[in-house]
Tab-separated table of C-alpha atoms in Angstrom:
chain	number	residue	atom	x	y	z
M	645	MET	CA	-19.407	-41.314	25.774
M	646	ARG	CA	-18.489	-41.740	22.174
M	647	VAL	CA	-19.138	-38.641	19.136
M	648	ALA	CA	-18.997	-38.793	16.255
M	649	PHE	CA	-19.260	-36.018	14.101
M	650	VAL	CA	-20.206	-36.093	10.837
M	651	SER	CA	-19.492	-32.393	8.273
M	652	SER	CA	-16.836	-31.371	6.215
M	653	ALA	CA	-13.371	-31.174	8.417
M	654	VAL	CA	-10.683	-29.422	8.034
M	655	PRO	CA	-8.644	-28.682	6.874
M	656	ARG	CA	-10.328	-28.417	4.197
M	657	ARG	CA	-11.639	-24.451	3.491
M	658	CYS	CA	-14.586	-24.166	4.502
M	659	GLY	CA	-16.947	-22.156	7.289
M	660	ILE	CA	-18.522	-25.445	8.371
M	661	ALA	CA	-15.407	-27.705	9.136
M	662	THR	CA	-14.115	-24.678	11.455
M	663	PHE	CA	-17.498	-24.567	12.813
M	664	THR	CA	-17.188	-28.236	13.461
M	665	SER	CA	-13.686	-28.229	14.793
M	666	ASP	CA	-13.527	-25.724	16.772
M	667	LEU	CA	-17.952	-27.611	18.914
M	668	ALA	CA	-15.166	-30.643	19.248
M	669	ALA	CA	-12.646	-28.608	20.501
M	670	GLY	CA	-15.738	-27.566	22.778
M	671	VAL	CA	-17.293	-30.262	23.565
M	672	ARG	CA	-13.294	-32.178	25.004
M	673	ALA	CA	-13.170	-29.202	27.134
M	674	ALA	CA	-16.218	-29.284	29.355
M	675	ASP	CA	-15.092	-33.256	29.415
M	676	PRO	CA	-11.741	-34.508	28.206
M	677	SER	CA	-13.235	-37.800	28.968
M	678	VAL	CA	-14.929	-37.491	26.149
M	679	ARG	CA	-13.832	-39.724	22.944
M	680	VAL	CA	-14.536	-37.963	19.390
M	681	GLN	CA	-13.837	-39.283	15.515
M	682	PHE	CA	-14.978	-37.630	12.431
M	683	ALA	CA	-16.417	-37.881	9.842
M	684	ALA	CA	-15.198	-35.641	6.848
M	685	ILE	CA	-17.258	-35.090	3.957
M	686	ASP	CA	-15.200	-34.030	1.016
M	687	GLU	CA	-15.198	-32.184	-1.955
M	688	PRO	CA	-15.617	-33.805	-5.940
M	689	PHE	CA	-12.234	-35.127	-7.088
M	690	ALA	CA	-10.515	-33.902	-3.425
M	691	ALA	CA	-7.485	-36.026	-1.725
M	692	ARG	CA	-6.018	-34.196	0.867
M	693	THR	CA	-4.989	-35.310	4.111
M	694	TYR	CA	-7.090	-35.301	8.168
M	695	ALA	CA	-5.575	-35.756	11.697
M	696	ALA	CA	-5.970	-39.207	13.309
M	697	ASP	CA	-9.378	-38.882	14.287
M	698	VAL	CA	-10.921	-38.592	10.725
M	699	SER	CA	-12.390	-42.307	10.969
M	700	TRP	CA	-14.467	-42.031	7.836
M	701	ARG	CA	-14.876	-39.907	4.971
M	702	ILE	CA	-17.756	-39.546	2.534
M	703	ALA	CA	-17.237	-38.725	-1.625
M	704	GLN	CA	-19.661	-35.464	-1.583
M	705	GLU	CA	-22.710	-36.051	-4.203
M	706	ASP	CA	-21.845	-40.088	-4.464
M	707	ALA	CA	-25.306	-40.951	-2.209
M	708	THR	CA	-24.132	-44.812	-1.437
M	709	ALA	CA	-20.910	-43.435	0.582
M	710	TYR	CA	-23.318	-41.556	2.776
M	711	ALA	CA	-25.241	-44.602	3.495
M	712	ALA	CA	-21.829	-46.556	3.872
M	713	VAL	CA	-20.208	-44.616	6.386
M	714	GLY	CA	-23.810	-44.228	8.369
M	715	ARG	CA	-23.033	-47.934	8.197
M	716	ALA	CA	-20.049	-47.894	9.582
M	717	ILE	CA	-20.930	-45.091	12.281
M	718	SER	CA	-23.498	-47.494	13.627
M	719	ARG	CA	-21.281	-51.056	13.254
M	720	SER	CA	-19.042	-49.146	15.100
M	721	ALA	CA	-18.603	-47.931	19.756
M	722	VAL	CA	-20.186	-44.752	18.682
M	723	ASP	CA	-22.769	-43.659	21.046
M	724	VAL	CA	-24.176	-40.829	19.567
M	725	VAL	CA	-24.000	-39.109	16.292
M	726	ASN	CA	-23.185	-35.117	16.199
M	727	LEU	CA	-24.294	-33.380	12.360
M	728	GLN	CA	-23.818	-30.502	11.185
M	729	HIS	CA	-25.555	-29.779	7.889
M	730	GLU	CA	-26.047	-27.068	5.287
M	731	PHE	CA	-27.538	-28.486	2.309
M	732	GLY	CA	-25.130	-28.066	-0.836
M	733	LEU	CA	-22.335	-30.395	1.920
M	734	TYR	CA	-26.253	-33.608	1.734
M	735	GLY	CA	-27.298	-33.438	-1.526
M	736	VAL	CA	-27.183	-33.043	-4.978
M	737	TRP	CA	-29.108	-30.821	-7.534
M	738	HIS	CA	-29.752	-33.030	-10.640
M	739	ASP	CA	-31.919	-30.829	-13.927
M	740	GLY	CA	-33.760	-29.153	-10.573
M	741	ARG	CA	-34.739	-31.948	-8.388
M	742	TYR	CA	-32.968	-31.862	-5.147
M	743	ASP	CA	-30.624	-35.907	-4.254
M	744	ASP	CA	-31.714	-35.118	-0.222
M	745	HIS	CA	-28.338	-37.289	1.306
M	746	LEU	CA	-29.091	-36.592	4.420
M	747	ARG	CA	-32.189	-38.658	4.210
M	748	VAL	CA	-30.213	-41.428	3.045
M	749	PHE	CA	-27.054	-41.435	5.523
M	750	LEU	CA	-30.051	-40.426	8.816
M	751	ASP	CA	-31.134	-43.862	7.449
M	752	ALA	CA	-28.203	-45.852	6.926
M	753	CYS	CA	-27.267	-44.863	10.742
M	754	THR	CA	-29.107	-47.072	14.336
M	755	ARG	CA	-27.107	-44.661	16.107
M	756	PRO	CA	-29.102	-41.627	17.704
M	757	THR	CA	-28.662	-38.363	16.049
M	758	VAL	CA	-28.093	-34.945	17.022
M	759	THR	CA	-28.961	-32.371	13.663
M	760	THR	CA	-27.568	-28.884	13.466
M	761	LEU	CA	-29.116	-27.406	10.438
M	762	HIS	CA	-26.722	-24.073	9.672
M	763	THR	CA	-29.813	-22.941	7.221
M	764	VAL	CA	-33.278	-22.426	8.058
M	765	PRO	CA	-34.420	-20.172	4.605
M	766	PRO	CA	-37.746	-18.079	5.562
M	767	VAL	CA	-39.411	-19.282	2.012
M	768	PRO	CA	-38.365	-22.601	1.164
M	769	GLU	CA	-38.675	-24.196	-2.082
M	770	PRO	CA	-40.689	-27.771	-1.677
M	771	TRP	CA	-37.681	-29.670	-1.074
M	772	MET	CA	-36.187	-27.913	1.810
M	773	LEU	CA	-38.610	-28.673	3.806
M	774	THR	CA	-39.300	-32.309	2.472
M	775	SER	CA	-35.118	-32.902	3.068
M	776	ILE	CA	-35.599	-30.745	6.377
M	777	ARG	CA	-38.975	-32.318	7.524
M	778	ASP	CA	-37.148	-35.693	6.875
M	779	ALA	CA	-34.281	-34.661	8.807
M	780	ALA	CA	-36.071	-33.858	11.787
M	781	ASP	CA	-37.970	-36.932	11.614
M	782	ARG	CA	-35.491	-39.334	11.687
M	783	SER	CA	-33.348	-37.204	13.727
M	784	ALA	CA	-33.081	-37.473	17.819
M	785	ALA	CA	-32.622	-33.527	18.738
M	786	ILE	CA	-32.667	-30.853	16.066
M	787	VAL	CA	-30.407	-28.053	16.552
M	788	VAL	CA	-30.304	-23.859	15.722
M	789	MET	CA	-28.343	-21.195	16.356
M	790	SER	CA	-31.392	-18.747	17.340
M	791	ALA	CA	-34.683	-17.977	18.502
M	792	THR	CA	-35.939	-17.266	14.538
M	793	GLY	CA	-34.538	-20.167	13.338
M	794	ALA	CA	-36.599	-22.217	16.384
M	795	ARG	CA	-39.880	-20.368	15.346
M	796	LEU	CA	-39.468	-21.167	11.169
M	797	LEU	CA	-38.995	-24.113	11.812
M	798	GLN	CA	-42.600	-25.016	13.551
M	799	GLU	CA	-44.748	-21.846	11.979
M	800	VAL	CA	-43.011	-22.462	8.733
M	801	TYR	CA	-42.090	-25.678	8.296
M	802	GLY	CA	-44.595	-27.831	9.976
M	803	ILE	CA	-42.033	-29.769	12.345
M	804	SER	CA	-43.871	-30.237	15.918
M	805	LYS	CA	-40.084	-31.333	17.051
M	806	ILE	CA	-39.191	-28.381	19.938
M	807	PRO	CA	-36.124	-27.479	17.987
M	808	VAL	CA	-33.134	-26.502	20.790
M	809	VAL	CA	-31.169	-22.835	20.128
M	810	ILE	CA	-27.986	-23.636	20.463
M	811	GLU	CA	-26.112	-20.178	20.113
M	812	HIS	CA	-22.688	-20.149	17.779
M	813	GLY	CA	-19.530	-19.798	19.017
M	814	MET	CA	-16.742	-17.675	19.243
M	815	PRO	CA	-13.085	-18.314	20.569
M	816	VAL	CA	-12.845	-16.753	23.912
M	817	ILE	CA	-11.335	-13.702	23.713
M	818	ALA	CA	-9.164	-10.678	25.340
M	819	PRO	CA	-10.764	-7.378	24.338
M	820	HIS	CA	-7.469	-5.572	24.468
M	821	GLY	CA	-4.338	-4.908	22.300
M	822	ARG	CA	-5.904	-2.580	19.377
M	823	ARG	CA	-2.821	0.080	19.652
M	824	ARG	CA	-0.196	-2.071	19.064
M	825	LEU	CA	-1.402	-4.826	17.046
M	826	LYS	CA	-2.551	-1.612	15.053
M	827	ARG	CA	1.101	-0.883	14.996
M	828	ALA	CA	2.619	-4.689	14.154
M	829	LEU	CA	0.223	-3.823	10.654
M	830	ALA	CA	1.872	-0.552	10.503
M	831	MET	CA	-0.900	1.180	10.850
M	832	GLU	CA	-1.072	2.585	13.775
M	833	ASP	CA	-2.548	5.811	12.403
M	834	ARG	CA	-5.149	4.030	10.662
M	835	SER	CA	-9.128	4.314	11.416
M	836	VAL	CA	-9.503	0.674	10.512
M	837	ILE	CA	-12.527	-1.334	9.523
M	838	SER	CA	-12.353	-4.537	8.772
M	839	THR	CA	-15.118	-7.133	7.286
M	840	PHE	CA	-13.066	-11.085	7.246
M	841	GLY	CA	-14.412	-15.018	6.540
M	842	LEU	CA	-14.331	-16.073	2.931
M	843	VAL	CA	-14.885	-13.369	0.047
M	844	ASP	CA	-18.346	-14.534	-2.591
M	845	PRO	CA	-20.652	-11.344	-4.042
M	846	ARG	CA	-22.983	-12.591	-1.430
M	847	LYS	CA	-21.363	-10.984	1.432
M	848	GLY	CA	-22.039	-7.387	-0.632
M	849	LEU	CA	-18.568	-5.576	-0.118
M	850	GLU	CA	-18.783	-3.151	-2.940
M	851	TYR	CA	-21.802	-1.736	-1.243
M	852	VAL	CA	-18.461	-1.019	2.115
M	853	VAL	CA	-16.073	0.458	-1.373
M	854	GLU	CA	-18.605	2.484	-1.960
M	855	ALA	CA	-19.505	3.949	1.085
M	856	LEU	CA	-16.338	4.833	1.244
M	857	PRO	CA	-15.876	8.081	-0.011
M	858	GLU	CA	-18.007	9.663	2.261
M	859	ILE	CA	-16.615	7.502	4.780
M	860	VAL	CA	-12.829	9.381	4.107
M	861	ALA	CA	-14.428	12.996	3.555
M	862	ARG	CA	-15.600	12.939	7.627
M	863	HIS	CA	-12.576	10.874	8.327
M	864	PRO	CA	-9.182	10.307	5.693
M	865	ARG	CA	-7.386	7.686	7.828
M	866	ALA	CA	-10.207	5.529	7.574
M	867	LEU	CA	-9.674	2.278	5.997
M	868	TYR	CA	-11.563	-0.512	4.455
M	869	LEU	CA	-9.753	-4.693	5.713
M	870	VAL	CA	-11.695	-7.525	3.323
M	871	ILE	CA	-9.926	-9.927	5.107
M	872	GLY	CA	-9.853	-13.690	3.761
M	873	GLN	CA	-9.748	-15.799	0.775
M	874	THR	CA	-12.180	-16.087	-2.872
M	875	HIS	CA	-13.888	-18.438	-1.400
M	876	PRO	CA	-12.863	-21.987	-3.474
M	877	GLU	CA	-15.745	-22.951	-5.362
M	878	LEU	CA	-16.646	-19.552	-6.923
M	879	LEU	CA	-12.533	-19.393	-6.722
M	880	LYS	CA	-12.318	-22.453	-9.694
M	881	ARG	CA	-15.551	-21.030	-11.309
M	882	GLN	CA	-14.746	-17.475	-11.980
M	883	GLY	CA	-11.223	-16.820	-10.570
M	884	GLU	CA	-10.675	-13.642	-8.715
M	885	ALA	CA	-13.660	-11.878	-10.898
M	886	TYR	CA	-15.414	-10.676	-7.592
M	887	ARG	CA	-12.506	-9.455	-5.581
M	888	ASN	CA	-11.119	-7.471	-9.163
M	889	SER	CA	-14.691	-6.432	-9.291
M	890	LEU	CA	-14.673	-4.307	-6.374
M	891	ILE	CA	-10.303	-3.033	-6.742
M	892	ASP	CA	-11.923	-1.866	-10.120
M	893	THR	CA	-14.821	-0.138	-7.847
M	894	ALA	CA	-12.324	1.657	-5.866
M	895	ARG	CA	-11.118	2.754	-8.115
M	896	ARG	CA	-14.189	4.606	-9.802
M	897	VAL	CA	-14.936	6.085	-6.949
M	898	GLY	CA	-11.625	6.928	-5.725
M	899	VAL	CA	-10.822	5.260	-2.363
M	900	THR	CA	-7.946	2.442	-3.908
M	901	GLU	CA	-4.896	4.012	-1.276
M	902	GLN	CA	-8.662	3.136	1.986
M	903	LEU	CA	-9.135	-0.443	0.617
M	904	ARG	CA	-6.688	-3.430	1.552
M	905	PHE	CA	-6.476	-6.696	1.470
M	906	VAL	CA	-5.172	-9.684	3.569
M	907	ASN	CA	-5.727	-12.880	0.768
M	908	GLU	CA	-5.157	-15.659	3.016
M	909	TYR	CA	-6.885	-17.986	4.859
M	910	LEU	CA	-5.777	-17.116	7.792
M	911	THR	CA	-5.631	-19.213	11.305
M	912	GLN	CA	-8.335	-18.270	13.964
M	913	ARG	CA	-4.942	-16.285	15.956
M	914	GLU	CA	-4.600	-13.699	13.149
M	915	ILE	CA	-8.423	-13.367	12.715
M	916	VAL	CA	-8.352	-12.693	16.529
M	917	GLU	CA	-5.428	-10.215	16.087
M	918	TYR	CA	-7.926	-8.382	12.974
M	919	LEU	CA	-10.250	-8.016	14.958
M	920	LEU	CA	-8.878	-6.838	17.797
M	921	ALA	CA	-7.226	-4.171	15.309
M	922	SER	CA	-10.681	-2.904	13.914
M	923	ASP	CA	-12.473	0.056	14.602
M	924	VAL	CA	-15.127	-0.541	13.394
M	925	TYR	CA	-16.744	-4.076	11.928
M	926	VAL	CA	-19.435	-4.382	9.088
M	927	THR	CA	-20.923	-7.290	7.345
M	928	PRO	CA	-22.910	-6.271	4.448
M	929	TYR	CA	-24.781	-9.565	3.072
M	930	LEU	CA	-27.178	-9.489	1.177
M	931	ASP	CA	-29.495	-12.413	2.246
M	932	PRO	CA	-31.810	-11.237	4.084
M	933	GLY	CA	-32.631	-14.636	5.710
M	934	GLN	CA	-29.102	-15.577	6.064
M	935	ILE	CA	-29.851	-16.944	9.956
M	936	THR	CA	-26.025	-18.105	11.142
M	937	SER	CA	-22.645	-16.343	10.822
M	938	GLY	CA	-19.749	-17.229	13.035
M	939	THR	CA	-18.109	-13.625	11.318
M	940	LEU	CA	-20.252	-11.899	13.248
M	941	ALA	CA	-20.466	-14.163	15.699
M	942	TYR	CA	-16.517	-13.487	16.114
M	943	ALA	CA	-17.141	-9.949	16.060
M	944	LEU	CA	-19.108	-9.901	19.620
M	945	GLY	CA	-16.871	-12.015	21.293
M	946	ALA	CA	-14.163	-8.849	20.344
M	947	GLY	CA	-16.061	-7.211	21.595
M	948	LYS	CA	-16.501	-4.631	19.078
M	949	ALA	CA	-18.931	-1.410	17.421
M	950	ILE	CA	-20.766	-3.277	14.346
M	951	VAL	CA	-22.587	-1.935	11.293
M	952	SER	CA	-24.266	-4.616	9.810
M	953	THR	CA	-27.097	-5.015	6.966
M	954	PRO	CA	-30.392	-6.585	9.255
M	955	TYR	CA	-29.973	-10.308	8.256
M	956	LEU	CA	-31.937	-12.826	9.780
M	957	HIS	CA	-28.956	-13.645	12.357
M	958	ALA	CA	-27.836	-10.293	12.483
M	959	ARG	CA	-31.435	-8.646	13.622
M	960	ASP	CA	-31.347	-11.142	16.997
M	961	VAL	CA	-28.138	-11.156	17.763
M	962	LEU	CA	-27.553	-7.036	17.669
M	963	ALA	CA	-31.269	-6.362	19.408
M	964	ASP	CA	-30.636	-3.670	22.469
M	965	ASP	CA	-27.955	-1.636	21.002
M	966	ARG	CA	-25.668	-3.782	20.554
M	967	GLY	CA	-24.602	-3.087	17.399
M	968	ILE	CA	-25.863	-0.647	13.977
M	969	LEU	CA	-28.766	-2.677	11.334
M	970	VAL	CA	-28.257	-1.196	8.385
M	971	PRO	CA	-30.838	-1.024	5.120
M	972	PHE	CA	-29.190	-4.024	2.419
M	973	ARG	CA	-27.599	-2.449	-0.433
M	974	ASP	CA	-27.414	1.195	0.633
M	975	ALA	CA	-23.725	2.464	0.200
M	976	PRO	CA	-25.308	6.157	2.204
M	977	ALA	CA	-26.558	3.862	5.296
M	978	ILE	CA	-23.149	2.377	5.090
M	979	ALA	CA	-21.414	5.060	5.547
M	980	ALA	CA	-23.577	7.197	7.841
M	981	ALA	CA	-23.417	4.745	10.627
M	982	VAL	CA	-19.487	4.045	9.832
M	983	SER	CA	-18.543	7.641	9.776
M	984	GLY	CA	-21.182	7.975	12.857
M	985	ILE	CA	-19.247	5.646	14.903
M	986	LEU	CA	-15.749	6.942	14.422
M	987	GLN	CA	-16.708	10.674	14.969
M	988	ASP	CA	-18.624	9.195	18.482
M	989	PRO	CA	-15.929	7.065	20.490
M	990	LEU	CA	-18.256	7.360	23.968
M	991	HIS	CA	-21.426	5.930	21.429
M	992	LYS	CA	-18.170	3.505	20.023
M	993	ARG	CA	-17.402	2.175	23.486
M	994	ASP	CA	-20.752	1.462	24.305
M	995	LEU	CA	-21.324	-0.472	21.483
M	996	GLU	CA	-18.668	-2.241	22.062
M	997	GLY	CA	-19.037	-3.148	25.681
M	998	ARG	CA	-23.020	-4.466	24.461
M	999	ALA	CA	-20.719	-6.690	21.866
M	1000	TYR	CA	-18.574	-8.024	24.067
M	1001	GLU	CA	-21.182	-8.431	26.933
M	1002	TYR	CA	-23.252	-11.103	25.415
M	1003	GLY	CA	-20.210	-12.452	23.511
M	1004	ARG	CA	-18.854	-13.948	26.785
M	1005	ALA	CA	-21.629	-15.815	27.032
M	1006	THR	CA	-20.762	-18.531	23.819
M	1007	THR	CA	-17.209	-19.177	23.582
M	1008	TRP	CA	-17.336	-22.460	22.536
M	1009	PRO	CA	-16.794	-23.515	26.362
M	1010	GLU	CA	-19.295	-22.702	26.827
M	1011	ILE	CA	-21.060	-23.906	23.658
M	1012	GLY	CA	-19.266	-27.143	24.025
M	1013	ALA	CA	-20.442	-27.926	27.191
M	1014	GLN	CA	-24.100	-26.422	26.593
M	1015	VAL	CA	-24.135	-29.170	23.254
M	1016	LEU	CA	-22.578	-32.493	25.951
M	1017	ALA	CA	-25.510	-31.951	28.454
M	1018	LEU	CA	-27.667	-32.290	24.992
M	1019	MET	CA	-25.607	-35.082	23.374
M	1020	ARG	CA	-25.470	-37.232	26.830
M	1021	HIS	CA	-29.640	-36.353	27.316
M	1022	VAL	CA	-30.762	-37.633	23.322
M	1023	VAL	CA	-28.237	-41.081	24.890
M	1024	ALA	CA	-29.677	-41.647	27.432
M	1025	GLY	CA	-33.212	-41.747	25.786
M	1026	GLY	CA	-34.619	-38.267	28.015
M	1027	GLU	CA	-36.698	-35.491	26.710
M	1028	GLN	CA	-35.418	-32.958	24.474
M	1029	GLU	CA	-34.339	-30.880	27.371
M	1030	VAL	CA	-30.944	-28.990	27.718
M	1031	ALA	CA	-30.360	-27.702	31.982
M	1032	ALA	CA	-27.285	-25.694	31.117
M	1033	ALA	CA	-27.713	-21.733	30.963
M	1034	HIS	CA	-27.671	-20.009	27.980
M	1035	VAL	CA	-29.993	-22.724	25.693
M	1036	LEU	CA	-33.296	-22.251	24.950
M	1037	ILE	CA	-36.229	-24.326	24.158
M	1038	ALA	CA	-38.423	-21.951	21.640
């Protein structure tokens, strides 16, 4: 079978590019005979070198480019298209109006398409409703990463097609080596709290910084690691203003010695090593409607004790005592949750075990096999059903 993945693509520094690369590797692991090609979405004014499996390029925000690549894929030997959707990748706003280039692509492409929705706002704007409904009408299957996302599509968006739930994948991680990795990072005597991913104000990192004085009062060797570069689009517009504001906050509350930045775009191996060195992982994100978080998926896969705000993805995957949920924008609650974990080794170990047990079932090889099963059903013209384990039909 030949599959065309339509998405941003590595080496673009974009979470969906990384996701698609990992997913394609999972599909290949499930069946090495599958032929994979990519249609890479390039941000405006960008020029970069891709690997040989990038067969097409789409100039983001150019509707004619989406149509042209849709027609090119239709003329190719591709059997099925796997499309990863985020509103910003497939459209542009003009004077308050959204020009939907996903519909342009799907109208031009005659190959059956499996569309994965990375964002499903619980209170959508009218243009969001139209865009998602059009995508459902024009796709052979719609995939979301949580049961909550599937319910929203049916109850809020009014989509009659049954969404397929396939969770966010994560690397295969052996949850060992914390002491060794702390030594390698010169942090062997520290209680390491971490957050990783592209840095921007939507992450709410300032609330963890503001929680540090209370955490440090109970655990003087606590250290908060902010791992990752500033989001490229934010960097273009505002430079390092947000990161500098975190430093200013640390100075104001007196925790400059307890805050460290890893201001690099890391490989997957490096991310995993920092995660394994961590004692507590925090996602203090601010958007209640966030339907998926790759960083949270990685933390589960690494078997971390997790503290998170209750955005939709966190509420789903941290249920059944797999983590601790705290209110949005609440530094004292973060401090209490993190301190409670650090002072209770048995509770910490229990959270780690529950997280890892859950994460084991959603590694990239497992997710790749589920996505491959769905694409085979689509190519065969079968019903939207997947027999692979851990796939839920809402």
